[in-house]
Structures are given as structure tokens and as C-alpha cells.
CSV table of C-alpha atoms in Angstrom, one decimal:
chain,number,residue,atom,x,y,z
S,159,ASP,CA,0.0,0.0,0.0
S,160,ALA,CA,1.3,3.5,-0.9
S,161,GLY,CA,0.1,5.0,2.4
S,162,VAL,CA,-1.5,8.4,2.7
S,163,ILE,CA,-0.3,10.7,-0.1
S,164,GLN,CA,0.0,14.4,0.3
S,165,SER,CA,0.9,17.1,-2.2
S,166,PRO,CA,2.8,19.3,-2.4
S,167,ARG,CA,5.4,18.4,0.2
S,168,HIS,CA,6.5,22.0,0.5
S,169,GLU,CA,4.6,25.2,-0.4
S,170,VAL,CA,5.9,28.7,-0.3
S,171,THR,CA,3.5,31.5,-1.1
S,172,GLU,CA,2.9,35.2,-0.5
S,173,MET,CA,0.4,36.6,1.8
S,174,GLY,CA,-3.0,36.9,0.2
S,175,GLN,CA,-2.5,34.0,-2.2
S,176,GLU,CA,-4.8,31.0,-2.4
S,177,VAL,CA,-3.2,27.7,-1.2
S,178,THR,CA,-4.6,24.3,-1.9
S,179,LEU,CA,-3.3,21.2,-0.1
S,180,ARG,CA,-4.2,17.7,-1.4
S,181,CYS,CA,-4.6,14.3,0.2
S,182,LYS,CA,-5.2,10.8,-1.1
S,183,PRO,CA,-6.2,8.5,1.8
S,184,ILE,CA,-5.4,4.8,2.0
S,185,SER,CA,-7.7,2.8,-0.3
S,186,GLY,CA,-10.6,1.4,1.7
S,187,HIS,CA,-10.3,3.9,4.5
S,188,ASN,CA,-13.5,5.9,5.0
S,189,SER,CA,-12.4,8.5,7.6
S,190,LEU,CA,-10.1,11.3,6.8
S,191,PHE,CA,-8.6,13.9,9.1
S,192,TRP,CA,-6.8,17.2,8.5
S,193,TYR,CA,-4.3,18.4,11.2
S,194,ARG,CA,-2.1,21.4,11.6
S,195,GLN,CA,1.1,21.3,13.5
S,196,THR,CA,3.1,24.3,14.8
S,197,MET,CA,5.7,24.7,17.5
S,198,MET,CA,3.4,27.0,19.5
S,199,ARG,CA,0.1,25.0,19.3
S,200,GLY,CA,1.3,21.5,18.7
S,201,LEU,CA,-1.0,19.1,16.7
S,202,GLU,CA,-4.5,20.5,16.1
S,203,LEU,CA,-7.4,18.7,14.5
S,204,LEU,CA,-8.9,21.0,11.8
S,205,ILE,CA,-11.7,18.9,10.3
S,206,TYR,CA,-12.6,15.3,9.8
S,207,PHE,CA,-14.8,13.4,7.3
S,208,ASN,CA,-16.6,10.1,7.4
S,209,ASN,CA,-17.8,8.6,4.2
S,210,ASN,CA,-16.9,11.8,2.4
S,211,VAL,CA,-19.2,13.9,4.7
S,212,PRO,CA,-17.7,16.5,7.1
S,213,ILE,CA,-18.5,15.4,10.6
S,214,ASP,CA,-16.8,18.1,12.7
S,215,ASP,CA,-15.1,21.3,11.4
S,216,SER,CA,-15.0,23.1,14.7
S,217,GLY,CA,-11.2,23.1,14.5
S,218,MET,CA,-11.1,25.1,11.4
S,219,PRO,CA,-9.6,28.4,12.6
S,220,GLU,CA,-11.4,30.8,10.3
S,221,ASP,CA,-13.6,31.2,7.3
S,222,ARG,CA,-10.5,31.5,5.2
S,223,PHE,CA,-10.1,27.7,5.6
S,224,SER,CA,-12.2,25.3,3.8
S,225,ALA,CA,-12.0,21.5,3.1
S,226,LYS,CA,-13.7,19.2,0.7
S,227,MET,CA,-13.9,15.5,0.0
S,228,PRO,CA,-15.5,15.0,-3.3
S,229,ASN,CA,-14.9,11.3,-3.3
S,230,ALA,CA,-13.4,8.5,-1.2
S,231,SER,CA,-10.0,8.9,-2.7
S,232,PHE,CA,-9.3,12.6,-2.6
S,233,SER,CA,-9.6,15.6,-0.3
S,234,THR,CA,-8.4,19.2,-0.4
S,235,LEU,CA,-7.7,21.8,2.2
S,236,LYS,CA,-7.9,25.4,0.9
S,237,ILE,CA,-6.7,28.6,2.5
S,238,GLN,CA,-7.9,31.8,0.8
S,239,PRO,CA,-6.4,34.3,1.4
S,240,SER,CA,-3.3,33.0,3.1
S,241,GLU,CA,-1.6,34.8,6.0
S,242,PRO,CA,1.9,34.4,7.6
S,243,ARG,CA,0.3,32.9,10.7
S,244,ASP,CA,-1.0,30.0,8.6
S,245,SER,CA,2.6,28.8,8.2
S,246,ALA,CA,2.7,25.3,9.6
S,247,VAL,CA,2.9,21.6,8.7
S,248,TYR,CA,-0.4,20.3,7.5
S,249,PHE,CA,-1.0,16.6,7.9
S,250,CYS,CA,-3.7,14.4,6.4
S,251,ALA,CA,-4.6,11.1,8.1
S,252,SER,CA,-7.0,8.3,7.3
S,253,SER,CA,-8.5,5.4,9.2
S,254,SER,CA,-10.6,2.3,8.3
S,255,PRO,CA,-14.3,1.8,8.9
S,256,ARG,CA,-15.6,1.3,12.4
S,257,ASP,CA,-16.8,-2.2,11.8
S,258,ARG,CA,-13.3,-3.5,11.2
S,259,GLY,CA,-10.8,-4.4,13.9
S,260,LEU,CA,-8.3,-1.8,12.9
S,261,ALA,CA,-10.7,1.1,13.3
S,262,TYR,CA,-9.5,4.2,15.3
S,263,GLU,CA,-5.9,3.8,14.2
S,264,GLN,CA,-4.9,6.7,12.1
S,265,TYR,CA,-2.4,6.6,9.3
S,266,PHE,CA,-0.6,9.8,8.6
S,267,GLY,CA,0.8,11.3,5.4
S,268,PRO,CA,4.2,12.9,5.3
S,269,GLY,CA,2.7,16.4,5.6
S,270,THR,CA,2.9,19.6,3.6
S,271,ARG,CA,5.1,22.3,5.0
S,272,LEU,CA,3.5,25.6,4.2
S,273,THR,CA,5.3,28.9,4.5
S,274,VAL,CA,3.5,32.1,3.9
S,275,THR,CA,5.7,35.2,3.5
Z,11,ALA,CA,-13.8,16.8,29.1
Z,12,GLN,CA,-11.7,14.2,27.4
Z,13,SER,CA,-8.0,14.9,27.6
Z,14,VAL,CA,-4.6,13.4,27.3
Z,15,THR,CA,-1.7,14.7,29.4
Z,16,GLN,CA,2.0,14.1,28.7
Z,17,PRO,CA,3.6,15.8,31.7
Z,18,ASP,CA,7.1,15.8,30.2
Z,19,ILE,CA,7.8,18.2,27.3
Z,20,HIS,CA,11.2,16.8,26.7
Z,21,ILE,CA,13.4,14.0,28.1
Z,22,THR,CA,17.1,13.3,27.7
Z,23,VAL,CA,18.4,9.8,28.2
Z,24,SER,CA,21.8,8.2,27.5
Z,25,GLU,CA,22.0,5.6,24.7
Z,26,GLY,CA,21.5,2.2,26.2
Z,27,ALA,CA,19.6,3.5,29.2
Z,28,SER,CA,16.0,2.6,29.8
Z,29,LEU,CA,13.1,4.9,28.9
Z,30,GLU,CA,9.7,5.6,30.3
Z,31,LEU,CA,7.4,8.3,28.8
Z,32,ARG,CA,4.3,9.2,30.8
Z,33,CYS,CA,0.7,9.5,29.6
Z,34,ASN,CA,-2.5,10.1,31.5
Z,35,TYR,CA,-6.0,10.4,30.1
Z,36,SER,CA,-9.3,11.4,31.5
Z,37,TYR,CA,-12.5,9.5,30.6
Z,38,GLY,CA,-14.9,7.3,32.5
Z,39,ALA,CA,-15.0,4.3,30.2
Z,40,THR,CA,-12.1,2.2,28.8
Z,41,PRO,CA,-10.6,4.1,25.9
Z,42,TYR,CA,-8.6,2.9,23.0
Z,43,LEU,CA,-5.0,4.0,23.6
Z,44,PHE,CA,-2.2,4.7,21.2
Z,45,TRP,CA,1.4,5.8,21.1
Z,46,TYR,CA,2.7,7.4,17.9
Z,47,VAL,CA,6.2,8.5,17.0
Z,48,GLN,CA,7.2,11.4,14.8
Z,49,SER,CA,10.7,11.6,13.5
Z,50,PRO,CA,12.0,15.0,12.2
Z,51,GLY,CA,10.3,16.0,9.0
Z,52,GLN,CA,8.0,13.1,8.9
Z,53,GLY,CA,4.4,12.2,9.8
Z,54,LEU,CA,3.3,10.3,12.8
Z,55,GLN,CA,3.7,6.6,12.9
Z,56,LEU,CA,1.8,4.2,15.1
Z,57,LEU,CA,4.1,2.5,17.6
Z,58,LEU,CA,1.5,0.4,19.5
Z,59,LYS,CA,-2.1,0.3,20.6
Z,60,TYR,CA,-4.3,-1.0,23.4
Z,61,PHE,CA,-7.9,-2.0,22.8
Z,62,SER,CA,-8.6,-4.6,25.4
Z,63,GLY,CA,-7.2,-7.8,27.0
Z,64,ASP,CA,-3.6,-8.0,28.2
Z,65,THR,CA,-2.7,-4.6,29.7
Z,66,LEU,CA,0.9,-4.9,28.6
Z,67,VAL,CA,1.2,-4.4,24.9
Z,68,GLN,CA,4.2,-4.7,22.6
Z,69,GLY,CA,4.9,-2.5,19.7
Z,70,ILE,CA,7.4,-1.9,17.0
Z,71,LYS,CA,11.0,-0.9,17.5
Z,72,GLY,CA,11.2,-2.7,20.9
Z,73,PHE,CA,8.7,-0.4,22.6
Z,74,GLU,CA,6.0,-1.6,25.1
Z,75,ALA,CA,3.3,0.2,27.0
Z,76,GLU,CA,1.2,-0.7,30.0
Z,77,PHE,CA,-2.4,0.3,30.6
Z,78,LYS,CA,-3.2,0.9,34.2
Z,79,ARG,CA,-6.9,1.6,34.7
Z,80,SER,CA,-6.6,2.6,38.4
Z,81,GLN,CA,-4.1,5.3,37.4
Z,82,SER,CA,-5.6,6.3,34.1
Z,83,SER,CA,-2.2,5.9,32.6
Z,84,PHE,CA,-0.6,4.3,29.5
Z,85,ASN,CA,3.1,4.8,29.9
Z,86,LEU,CA,5.6,3.9,27.1
Z,87,ARG,CA,8.7,2.0,27.9
Z,88,LYS,CA,11.9,0.7,26.3
Z,89,PRO,CA,14.6,-1.2,28.1
Z,90,SER,CA,17.5,0.1,26.1
Z,91,VAL,CA,17.3,3.3,24.0
Z,92,HIS,CA,19.1,3.7,20.7
Z,93,TRP,CA,20.2,7.0,19.1
Z,94,SER,CA,17.7,6.4,16.4
Z,95,ASP,CA,14.9,6.6,18.9
Z,96,ALA,CA,15.4,10.4,19.2
Z,97,ALA,CA,12.0,11.8,18.1
Z,98,GLU,CA,8.8,13.2,19.4
Z,99,TYR,CA,6.3,10.8,21.0
Z,100,PHE,CA,2.6,11.3,21.1
Z,101,CYS,CA,0.1,9.5,23.4
Z,102,ALA,CA,-3.5,9.4,22.0
Z,103,VAL,CA,-6.9,8.2,23.0
Z,104,ALA,CA,-10.1,7.4,21.1
Z,105,TYR,CA,-13.5,6.4,22.3
Z,106,THR,CA,-16.1,3.8,21.2
Z,107,GLY,CA,-18.5,5.3,18.8
Z,108,GLY,CA,-16.5,8.4,18.2
Z,109,PHE,CA,-14.4,9.5,15.3
Z,110,LYS,CA,-11.9,11.7,16.9
Z,111,THR,CA,-8.6,10.8,18.4
Z,112,ILE,CA,-7.3,13.1,21.0
Z,113,PHE,CA,-3.6,13.6,21.0
Z,114,GLY,CA,-1.3,14.7,23.9
Z,115,ALA,CA,1.1,17.6,23.5
Z,116,GLY,CA,4.0,15.3,22.8
Z,117,THR,CA,7.3,14.5,24.5
Z,118,ARG,CA,10.5,15.1,22.7
Z,119,LEU,CA,13.1,12.5,23.4
Z,120,PHE,CA,16.8,13.4,23.1
Z,121,VAL,CA,19.4,10.6,23.2
Z,122,LYS,CA,23.0,11.4,24.2
Z,123,ALA,CA,26.0,9.3,23.4
């Protein structure tokens, strides 16, 4: 299995620009999570989906952030407009259906390091 | 509220010495418990998990953890640390019927020669 795939691995952009981060979960997994990690705030859950439906987006910091999951194999996290304080590493993770023994374990992608100047 | 506490922000041990990383959780029922490791520049990787049964669980890379219900703890141990174990370690908890996993703040492990 290829694991969770994220792209790009690094993104450098200027303040005010739109940024789109992409994630392909592990095949067969039906839950997907977006996290943000910074030195100051640690690992924060932004939003999670189950069966492509957003379940809880209470961690999304502002309306500038949006996430979609149009199908079971793809999700995006968009920031528009971006600000320097959005600089962080963004992780995507997926997990398998609850009726399987391996549910609740999350498998993380390598992350996207975002720098907004 | 559900929470996970890792009381040590960082720990330094000598190579070859034993290691114990502490984790406490708050919740009434038995949770699902995990330890993840994050090496620099990488995502989190599952080290081990506890769902039920034997309270001492074995994981990858020679790690083990013990669930103690009376102390609401799930401490991670390794008898002999290697330099390659230097990383950040996260304790996490999930609950039946929920989707979220709650992560602790992490403990950064430094290994000295």
C-alpha cells in the first residue's frame, strides 16, 4: 500500500494568495482527518470526514479555511487568502471503517510544510 | 472533558539506558489508547495500541506500554534506547462510537551518546 499521499510536500507562497493542499487516503479507509502542527500550538485537528461527509469542522480556525472531500480517494484543504500565521505543517490522516478491527488507528501522510511570506 | 496529558515536554536519556514516557488520560470508560512517534520532517507513525485484553502491549522498535486503569495511565517504555529513537512521541486516545482521536502535546526524546 502506498500509504496516505499528500501534495505538495512544500509550499511557499505570499500573503493573500490561495493555497490548496491535497490528500489521497489509503484505499478502503473511510475516515479522513486534517491536522495542523506548529511549535506553539502542537498538533491541532482541523476537520474530519466520514464517508466523504464533514463530521466536525470546529477546529477550522477561520472562514479562510475550507475543506472538501468530493470522493473517497481525494480531499483538499484550501486557504484563501493565506496569511503568515498560517505557516505550519499540515497533515492528512485516514482510518478504516468502524466495523473493522483496525478502526480508530490513524495513518498519517508525510505532511505539507506551508510557508506564507 | 476528554483529555490526554503528557507531563514531560522533553526528556534526555543516554544511549543504552531505559526509557519511560508518561501519559495520563481522562475519561470514564475504557478508551482505545495509542502511542505514535514522529521523526523530524515526517508524519506520525503508530508504535502500539491498546484496545482490550492484556494490559501490557508490545509495539514496533522494541517499545511496550502498560495500561493501568486505576491510574488512568498508559506509559511507554523501552529497556534500552538507541540513538535512532530520538523523536517526538505522542500519546493518543479514542473512544467507542467516536471518530476523533485526542492527542497529547507530545514528549520530545533526546538521546545522548
